[in-house]
Coordinates of C-alpha atoms in Angstrom, one line a residue:
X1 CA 24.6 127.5 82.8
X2 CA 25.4 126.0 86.2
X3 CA 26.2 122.3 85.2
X4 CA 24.1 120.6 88.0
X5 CA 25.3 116.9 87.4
X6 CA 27.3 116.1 91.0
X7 CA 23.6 117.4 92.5
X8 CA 21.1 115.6 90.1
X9 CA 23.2 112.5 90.4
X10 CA 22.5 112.5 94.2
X11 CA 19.2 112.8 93.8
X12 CA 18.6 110.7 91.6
X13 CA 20.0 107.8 94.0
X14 CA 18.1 109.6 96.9
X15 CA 14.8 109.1 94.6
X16 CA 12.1 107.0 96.5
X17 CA 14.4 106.0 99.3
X18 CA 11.9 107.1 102.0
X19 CA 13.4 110.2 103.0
X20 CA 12.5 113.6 102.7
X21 CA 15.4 115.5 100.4
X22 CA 16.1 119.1 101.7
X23 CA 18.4 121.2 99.6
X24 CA 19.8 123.6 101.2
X25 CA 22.6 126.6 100.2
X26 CA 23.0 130.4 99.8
X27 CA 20.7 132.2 97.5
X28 CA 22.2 132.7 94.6
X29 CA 23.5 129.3 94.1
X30 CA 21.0 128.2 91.1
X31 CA 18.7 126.0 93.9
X32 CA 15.4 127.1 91.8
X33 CA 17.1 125.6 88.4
X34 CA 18.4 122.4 90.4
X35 CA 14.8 121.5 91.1
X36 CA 13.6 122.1 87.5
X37 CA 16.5 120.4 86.3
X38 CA 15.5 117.3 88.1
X39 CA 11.8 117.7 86.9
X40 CA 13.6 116.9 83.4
X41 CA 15.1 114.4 84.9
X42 CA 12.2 112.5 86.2
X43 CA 10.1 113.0 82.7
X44 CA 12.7 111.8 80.7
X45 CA 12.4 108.8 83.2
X46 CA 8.8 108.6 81.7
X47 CA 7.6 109.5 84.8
X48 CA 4.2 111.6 83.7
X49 CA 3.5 115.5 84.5
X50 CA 0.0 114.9 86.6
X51 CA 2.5 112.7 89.2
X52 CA 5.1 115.9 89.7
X53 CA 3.7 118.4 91.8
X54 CA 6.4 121.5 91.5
X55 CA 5.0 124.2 93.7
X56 CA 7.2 128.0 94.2
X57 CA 5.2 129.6 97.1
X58 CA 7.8 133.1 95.8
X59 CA 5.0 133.0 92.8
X60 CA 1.8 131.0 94.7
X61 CA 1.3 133.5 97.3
X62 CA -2.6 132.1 98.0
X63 CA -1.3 129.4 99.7
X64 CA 0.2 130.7 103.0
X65 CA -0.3 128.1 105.8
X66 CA -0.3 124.0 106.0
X67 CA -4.1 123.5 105.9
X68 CA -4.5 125.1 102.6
X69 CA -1.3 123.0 101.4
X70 CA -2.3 120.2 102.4
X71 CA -5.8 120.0 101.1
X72 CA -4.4 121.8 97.5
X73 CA -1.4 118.9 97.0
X74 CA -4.0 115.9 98.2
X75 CA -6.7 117.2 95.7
X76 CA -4.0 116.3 92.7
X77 CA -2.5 113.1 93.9
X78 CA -5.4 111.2 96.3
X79 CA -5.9 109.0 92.9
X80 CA -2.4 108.7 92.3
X81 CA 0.2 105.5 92.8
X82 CA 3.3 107.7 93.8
X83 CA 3.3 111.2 93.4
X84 CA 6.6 113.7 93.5
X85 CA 6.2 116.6 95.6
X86 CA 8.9 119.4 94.9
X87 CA 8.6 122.8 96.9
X88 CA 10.3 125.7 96.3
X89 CA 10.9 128.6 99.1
X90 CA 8.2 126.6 101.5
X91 CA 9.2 128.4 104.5
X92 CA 6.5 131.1 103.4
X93 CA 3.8 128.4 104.2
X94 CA 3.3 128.8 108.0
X95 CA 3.4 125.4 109.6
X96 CA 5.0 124.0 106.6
X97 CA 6.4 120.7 108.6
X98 CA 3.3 119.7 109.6
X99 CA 2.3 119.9 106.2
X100 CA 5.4 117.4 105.0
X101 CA 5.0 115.0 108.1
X102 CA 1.2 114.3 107.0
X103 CA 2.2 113.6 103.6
X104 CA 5.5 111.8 104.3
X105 CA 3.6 109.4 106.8
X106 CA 0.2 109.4 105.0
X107 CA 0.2 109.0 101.5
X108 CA 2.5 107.6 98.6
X109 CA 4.7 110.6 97.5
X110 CA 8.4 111.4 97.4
X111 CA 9.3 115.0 98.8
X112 CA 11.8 117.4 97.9
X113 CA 12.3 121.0 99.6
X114 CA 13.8 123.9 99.4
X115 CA 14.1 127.3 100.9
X116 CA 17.0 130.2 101.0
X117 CA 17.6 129.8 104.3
X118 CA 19.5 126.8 106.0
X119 CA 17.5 127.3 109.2
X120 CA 15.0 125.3 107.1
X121 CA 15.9 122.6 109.2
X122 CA 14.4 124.0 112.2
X123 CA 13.6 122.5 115.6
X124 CA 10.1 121.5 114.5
X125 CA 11.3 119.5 111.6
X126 CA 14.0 117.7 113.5
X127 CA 11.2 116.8 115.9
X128 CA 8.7 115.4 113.7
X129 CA 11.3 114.2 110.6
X130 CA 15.0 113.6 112.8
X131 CA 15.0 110.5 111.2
X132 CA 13.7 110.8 107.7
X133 CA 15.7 113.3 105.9
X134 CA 18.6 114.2 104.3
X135 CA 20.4 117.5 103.3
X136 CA 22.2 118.0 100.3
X137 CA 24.0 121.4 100.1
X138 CA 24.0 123.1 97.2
X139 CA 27.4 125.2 96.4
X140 CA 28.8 127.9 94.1
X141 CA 30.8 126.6 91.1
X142 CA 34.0 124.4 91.1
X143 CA 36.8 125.7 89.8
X144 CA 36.7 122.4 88.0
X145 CA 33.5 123.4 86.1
X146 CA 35.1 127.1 86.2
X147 CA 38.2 126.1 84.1
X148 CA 35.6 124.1 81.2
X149 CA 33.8 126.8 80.8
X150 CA 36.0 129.5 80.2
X151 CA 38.4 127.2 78.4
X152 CA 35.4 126.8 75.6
X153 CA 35.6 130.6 74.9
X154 CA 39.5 129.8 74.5
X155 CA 40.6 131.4 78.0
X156 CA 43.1 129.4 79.0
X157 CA 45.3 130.6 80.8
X158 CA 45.3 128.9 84.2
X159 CA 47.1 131.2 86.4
X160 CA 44.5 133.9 84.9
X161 CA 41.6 132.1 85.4
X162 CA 42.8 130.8 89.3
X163 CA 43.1 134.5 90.3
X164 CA 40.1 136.2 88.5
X165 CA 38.0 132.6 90.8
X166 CA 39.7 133.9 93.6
X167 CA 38.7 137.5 93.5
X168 CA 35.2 137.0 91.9
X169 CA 34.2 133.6 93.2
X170 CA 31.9 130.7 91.7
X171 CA 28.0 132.1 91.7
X172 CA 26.7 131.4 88.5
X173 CA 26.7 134.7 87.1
X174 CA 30.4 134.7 87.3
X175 CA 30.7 133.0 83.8
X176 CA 27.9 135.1 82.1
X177 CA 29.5 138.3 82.6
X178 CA 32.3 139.7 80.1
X179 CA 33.2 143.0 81.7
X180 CA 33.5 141.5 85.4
X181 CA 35.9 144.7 86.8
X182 CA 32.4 146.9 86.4
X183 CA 29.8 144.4 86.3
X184 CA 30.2 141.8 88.7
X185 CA 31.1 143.4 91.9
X186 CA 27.8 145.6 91.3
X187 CA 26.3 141.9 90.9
X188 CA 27.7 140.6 94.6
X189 CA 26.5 144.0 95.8
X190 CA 23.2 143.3 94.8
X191 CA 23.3 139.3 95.5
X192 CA 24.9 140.2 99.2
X193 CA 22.2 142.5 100.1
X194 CA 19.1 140.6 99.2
X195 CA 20.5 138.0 102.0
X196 CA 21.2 140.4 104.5
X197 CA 17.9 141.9 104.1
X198 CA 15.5 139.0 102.8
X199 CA 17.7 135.7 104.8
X200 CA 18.7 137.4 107.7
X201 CA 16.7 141.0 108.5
X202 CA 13.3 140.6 107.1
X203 CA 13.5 136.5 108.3
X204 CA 14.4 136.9 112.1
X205 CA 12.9 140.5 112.1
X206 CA 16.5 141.8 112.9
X207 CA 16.6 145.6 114.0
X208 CA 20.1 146.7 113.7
X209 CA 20.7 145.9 109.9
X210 CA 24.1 148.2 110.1
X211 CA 25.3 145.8 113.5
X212 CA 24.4 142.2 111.3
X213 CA 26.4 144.0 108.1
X214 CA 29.5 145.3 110.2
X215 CA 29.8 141.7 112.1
X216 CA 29.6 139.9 108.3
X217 CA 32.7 142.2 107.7
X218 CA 34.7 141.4 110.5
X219 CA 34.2 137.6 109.8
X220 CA 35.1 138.2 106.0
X221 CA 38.3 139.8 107.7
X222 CA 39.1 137.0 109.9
X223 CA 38.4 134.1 107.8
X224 CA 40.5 131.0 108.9
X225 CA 40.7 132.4 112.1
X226 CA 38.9 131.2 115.6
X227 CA 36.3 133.8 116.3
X228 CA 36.2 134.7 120.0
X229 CA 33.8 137.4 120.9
X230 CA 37.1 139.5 121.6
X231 CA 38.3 139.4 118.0
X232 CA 34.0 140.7 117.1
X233 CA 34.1 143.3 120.1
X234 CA 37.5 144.9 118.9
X235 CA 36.5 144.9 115.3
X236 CA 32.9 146.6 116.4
X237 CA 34.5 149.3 118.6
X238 CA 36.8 150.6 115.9
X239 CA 33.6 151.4 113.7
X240 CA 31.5 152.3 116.3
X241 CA 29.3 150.1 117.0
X242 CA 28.5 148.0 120.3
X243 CA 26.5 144.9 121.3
X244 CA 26.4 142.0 124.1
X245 CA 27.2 138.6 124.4
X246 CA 23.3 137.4 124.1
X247 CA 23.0 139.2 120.9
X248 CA 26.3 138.4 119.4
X249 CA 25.1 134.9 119.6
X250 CA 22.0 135.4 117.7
X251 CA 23.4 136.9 115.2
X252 CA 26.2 134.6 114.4
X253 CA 23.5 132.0 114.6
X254 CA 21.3 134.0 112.4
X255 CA 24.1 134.6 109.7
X256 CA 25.2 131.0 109.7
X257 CA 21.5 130.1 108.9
X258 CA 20.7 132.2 106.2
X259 CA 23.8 130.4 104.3
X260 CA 26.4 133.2 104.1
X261 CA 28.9 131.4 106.3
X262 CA 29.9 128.0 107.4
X263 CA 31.1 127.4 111.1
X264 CA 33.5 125.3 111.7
X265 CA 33.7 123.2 114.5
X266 CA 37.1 121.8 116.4
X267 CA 37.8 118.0 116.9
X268 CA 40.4 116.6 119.3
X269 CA 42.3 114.1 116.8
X270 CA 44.5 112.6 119.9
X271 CA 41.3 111.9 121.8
X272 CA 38.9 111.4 118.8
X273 CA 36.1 114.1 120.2
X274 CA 34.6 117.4 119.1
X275 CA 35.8 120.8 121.3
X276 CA 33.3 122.9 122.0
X277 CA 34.0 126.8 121.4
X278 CA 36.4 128.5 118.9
X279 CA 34.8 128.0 115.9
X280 CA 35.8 129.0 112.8
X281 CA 33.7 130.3 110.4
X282 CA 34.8 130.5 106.6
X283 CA 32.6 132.2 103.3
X284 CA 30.4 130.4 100.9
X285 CA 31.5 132.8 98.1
X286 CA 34.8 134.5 97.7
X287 CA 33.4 137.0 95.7
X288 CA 30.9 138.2 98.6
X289 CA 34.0 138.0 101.0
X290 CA 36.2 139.7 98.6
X291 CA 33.3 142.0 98.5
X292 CA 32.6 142.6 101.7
X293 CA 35.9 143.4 102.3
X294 CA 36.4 145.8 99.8
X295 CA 38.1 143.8 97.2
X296 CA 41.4 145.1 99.0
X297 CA 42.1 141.9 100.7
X298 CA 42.6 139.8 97.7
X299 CA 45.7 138.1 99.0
X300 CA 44.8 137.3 102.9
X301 CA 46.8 134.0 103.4
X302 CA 43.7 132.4 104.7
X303 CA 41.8 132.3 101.6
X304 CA 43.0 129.6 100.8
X305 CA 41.9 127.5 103.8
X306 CA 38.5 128.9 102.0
X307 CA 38.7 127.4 99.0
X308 CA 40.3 124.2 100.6
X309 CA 37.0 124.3 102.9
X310 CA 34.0 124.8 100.1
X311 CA 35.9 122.1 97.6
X312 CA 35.6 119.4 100.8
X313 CA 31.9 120.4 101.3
X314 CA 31.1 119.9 97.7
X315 CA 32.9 116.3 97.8
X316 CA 30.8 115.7 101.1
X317 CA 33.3 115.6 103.6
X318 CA 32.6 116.3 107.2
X319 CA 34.8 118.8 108.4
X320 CA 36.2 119.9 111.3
X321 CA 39.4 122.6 112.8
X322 CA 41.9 119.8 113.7
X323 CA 43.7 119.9 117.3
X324 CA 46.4 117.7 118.2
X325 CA 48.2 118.2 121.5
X326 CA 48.8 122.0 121.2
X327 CA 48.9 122.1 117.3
X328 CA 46.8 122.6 114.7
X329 CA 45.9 121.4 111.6
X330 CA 43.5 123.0 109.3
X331 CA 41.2 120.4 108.6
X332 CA 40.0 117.4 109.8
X333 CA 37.9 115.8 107.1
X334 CA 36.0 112.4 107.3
X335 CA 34.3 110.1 104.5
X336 CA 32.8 107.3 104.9
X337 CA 34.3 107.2 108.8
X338 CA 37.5 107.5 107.2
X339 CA 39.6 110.6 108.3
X340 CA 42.0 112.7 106.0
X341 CA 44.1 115.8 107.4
X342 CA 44.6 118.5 105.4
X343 CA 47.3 121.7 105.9
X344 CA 46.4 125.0 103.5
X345 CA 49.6 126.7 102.9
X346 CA 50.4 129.9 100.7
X347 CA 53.7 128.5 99.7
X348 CA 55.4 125.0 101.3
X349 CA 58.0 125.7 99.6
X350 CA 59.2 128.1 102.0
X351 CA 61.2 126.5 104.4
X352 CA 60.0 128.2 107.5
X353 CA 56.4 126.8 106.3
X354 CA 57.3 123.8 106.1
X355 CA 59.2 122.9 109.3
X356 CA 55.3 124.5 110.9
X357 CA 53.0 122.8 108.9
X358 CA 55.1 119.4 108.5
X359 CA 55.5 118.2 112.7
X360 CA 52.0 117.9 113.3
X361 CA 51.4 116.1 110.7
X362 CA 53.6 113.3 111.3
X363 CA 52.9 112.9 114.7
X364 CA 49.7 111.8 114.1
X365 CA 49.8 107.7 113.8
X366 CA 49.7 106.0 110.4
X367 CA 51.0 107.3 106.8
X368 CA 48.0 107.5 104.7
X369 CA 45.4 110.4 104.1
X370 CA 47.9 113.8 105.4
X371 CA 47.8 116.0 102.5
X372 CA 49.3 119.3 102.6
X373 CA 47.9 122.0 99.3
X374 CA 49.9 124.6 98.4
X375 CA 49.1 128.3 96.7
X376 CA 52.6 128.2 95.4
X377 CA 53.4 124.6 93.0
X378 CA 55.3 122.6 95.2
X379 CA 59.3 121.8 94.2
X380 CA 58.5 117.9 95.7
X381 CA 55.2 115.8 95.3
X382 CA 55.4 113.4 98.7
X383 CA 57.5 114.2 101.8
X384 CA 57.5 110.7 103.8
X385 CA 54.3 109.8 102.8
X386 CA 52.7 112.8 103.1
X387 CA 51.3 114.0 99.6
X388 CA 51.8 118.1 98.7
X389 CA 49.4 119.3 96.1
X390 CA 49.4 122.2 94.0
X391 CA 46.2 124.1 94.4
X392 CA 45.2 123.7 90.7
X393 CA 46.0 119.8 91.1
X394 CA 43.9 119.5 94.4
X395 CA 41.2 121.3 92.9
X396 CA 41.0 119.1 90.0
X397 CA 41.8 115.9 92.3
X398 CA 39.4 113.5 93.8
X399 CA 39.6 111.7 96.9

C-alpha cells in the first residue's frame, strides 16, 4: 500500500486553518485512499463519525447539482459545532463551487476536495475562493518509498531496482505486481486510457481522440525539451495527422489539466522574472511515458530531468526552466523564496559534460544551492562549491 504519510502530514497541519484543501494529481495516484486514510486520521483524533461527511459523487450519482448538495450536507451538520466535509470526484455535481463557497462562508465546517482532473481549479473557483485554498498535489511513489518496499521482500539490489523505476514508474500498482514484463505495461495501458478518455475526451467533449493520443506521444518523445508548435506539427505530419494553432492550444491545455503532464515554465535568473513561451512539459509517470513511447525509449537522456522534476514537486519546490544570459540550466527551483539550481546530467563524469553543464553554473552570484545529479555516480562529490549527487543519493537526499 501507498505509504501516504508526506500527504496526511500536510493535512493534518492544513486542518481547520480556514482554507479549503484541494488535492489534486493524476488518476491513478491512490487520491481516493488519501482521503480515507485521513478519515482514520481524524477518528483516531476522537473526532466522531456524525461530524465527517465523506461524500464519492463516482458512487452517489442522485446528487448531480449544488442545490441538492447543499441542502443534503446542511441536513447532517446544521446542529453540529464543526463539521468535516470530504468530497471525492465533485466535479460531477454541476455548480459544485457554489456549493463550497456557501458552506465555506456560511457555516462551521472544514473542506476537503478532490477530483481527477487538475482543472478542478477552474476559473469559477478562483473567482469566488482565490484567496482561501490551497492545493496539495498528490504524486506517484518515491523511489525512496520504492526502495523499502521491495527491500522487505529481500530485493535489493539497487542498480536493479533504479532501472526496473525507471522503466515501470511509481503508480501504486507497480509494487503489487510480481510478473511486471507481462502484467504491468497491460496495467499503464489500461491506467493511460481511462485518462485519455474519462480526463481528457469525455471531460472537454474532445472529438479527435486519435489527434489528443498522437500529441501525448510526441510530448512523451520530447520530454525535457521546449515544445514549440514546430517540434508538435513535424511530429503530426509524419503520422498523418494535422491540426491548427487554436486547437493545439486546447489540447495542450486540456492534457496539462487532466494531470498527465506538467508544464514547465522559464524564469530569467539574471533579471529575476518568468519568460513567457517555450515551455517545457515533462510526465507524471515514467511508466505511462515509457509506455506511450513504446517502452523502446528507455534510455532518452532526458529522463532524467523527469525524475529530477517529479522528486522537486513532491518536496514542494516551485519550479521553473532556468535561463541565464544565453544558457540554460535545468531547473530553477524555489523554497521558501529561497532559490536552488539544479543541472540533470547522464554522466558528469564525462568531461565534455562537464565543461557544458559546469560555466553556467558558476556564473550565477553566490556559492550555495547549485547542485548538479548525475545518472552515472560521480568520481568527485563538490567542484568549487558546487555539490554533484549521484541519482540514488539525490533521490534519498533532502533539501
Amino acid at each position: 500500500m501507498l505509504d501516504y504519510t508526506l500527504y496526511l502530514d500536510k493535512l493534518q497541519k492544513s486542518k481547520d486553518n480556514f482554507s479549503i484543501k484541494v488535492i489534486t494529481g493524476m488518476r491513478g495516484t491512490g487520491k481516493t485512499n488519501l482521503l480515507l486514510a485521513f478519515i482514520n486520521v481524524l477518528k483516531n483524533e476522537n473526532i466522531p463519525s456524525e461530524n465527517i461527511i465523506y461524500l464519492n459523487f463516482d458512487e452517489m450519482k442522485e446528487i448531480y447539482n449544488f442545490q441538492q448538495l447543499y441542502e443534503y450536507v446542511n441536513g447532517k451538520i446544521a446542529y453540529l459545532e464543526q463539521a468535516y466535509l470530504i468530497f471525492d470526484e465533485i466535479q460531477r455535481v454541476e455548480g459544485w463551487e457554489k456549493t463550497i463557497n456557501a458552506f465555506f462562508v456560511g457555516l462551521p465546517v472544514d473542506i476537503y476536495i478532490v477530483n481527477s482532473n487538475n482543472g478542478i481549479i477552474s476559473e469559477t473557483f478562483l473567482n469566488l475562493l482565490s484567496e482561501h485554498y490551497e492545493e496539495i498535489k498528490l504524486q506517484t511513489r518515491s523511489f525512496k518509498d520504492y526502495i523499502k518496499i521491495f527491500s522487505k521482500q529481500k530485493e535489493k539490489n539497487i542498480e536493479n531496482l533504479y532501472r526496473q523505476y525507471l522503466k515501470y514508474g511509481g503508480l501504486p500498482f507497480n509494487t503489487q505486481i510480481q510478473e511486471k514484463s507481462k502484467i504491468l505495461p497491460e496495467l499503464l495501458s489500461g491506467l493511460y486510457h481511462k485518462i485519455l478518455n474519462k480526463d481528457i475526451v469525455a471531460r472537454y467533449a474532445v472529438r479527435d481522440v486519435e489527434l489528443v493520443d498522437e500529441i501525448n506521444k510526441c510530448l512523451a518523445l520530447n520530454i525535457g525539451k521546449s515544445i514549440t508548435p514546430n517540434i508538435i506539427y513535424s511530429y503530426l505530419e509524419n503520422v498523418g495527422k494535422i491540426t491548427n494553432g487554436y486547437t493545439l492550444s486546447n489540447y495542450l491545455k486540456m492534457i496539462s489539466e487532466s494531470g498527465l503532464f506538467y508544464r514547465v515554465a522559464r524564469y530569467d535568473i539574471k533579471n529575476k522574472e518568468k519568460i513567457h513561451g517555450s515551455e517545457q512539459m515533462y510526465c507524471a509517470d515514467l511508466g505511462i511515458r515509457n509506455f506511450l513511447c513504446d517502452f523502446k525509449d528507455n534510455e532518452n537522456k532526458f529522463i532524467i530531468e523527469n525524475i529530477v522534476y517529479l522528486e522537486l514537486l513532491r518536496r514542494d519546490f516551485d519550479i521553473f526552466i532556468g535561463k541565464f544570459n544565453k544558457s540554460k540550466i535545468n531547473f530553477v527551483a524555489f523554497k521558501d523564496s529561497q532559490p536552488f539550481y539544479f543541472q540533470a546530467v547522464a554522466n558528469i563524469n564525462d568531461k565534455t559534460v562537464l565543461k557544458k553543464v559546469l560555466p553556467p553554473l558558476r556564473r550565477i552570484e553566490g556559492e550555495n544551492n547549485k547542485i548538479i545529479i548525475s545518472a552515472e555516480p560521480p568520481t568527485i562529490k563538490n567542484y568549487n562549491g558546487i555539490k554533484i549527487f549521484s541519482i540514488f543519493d539525490f533521490l534519498n537526499e533532502e533539501y
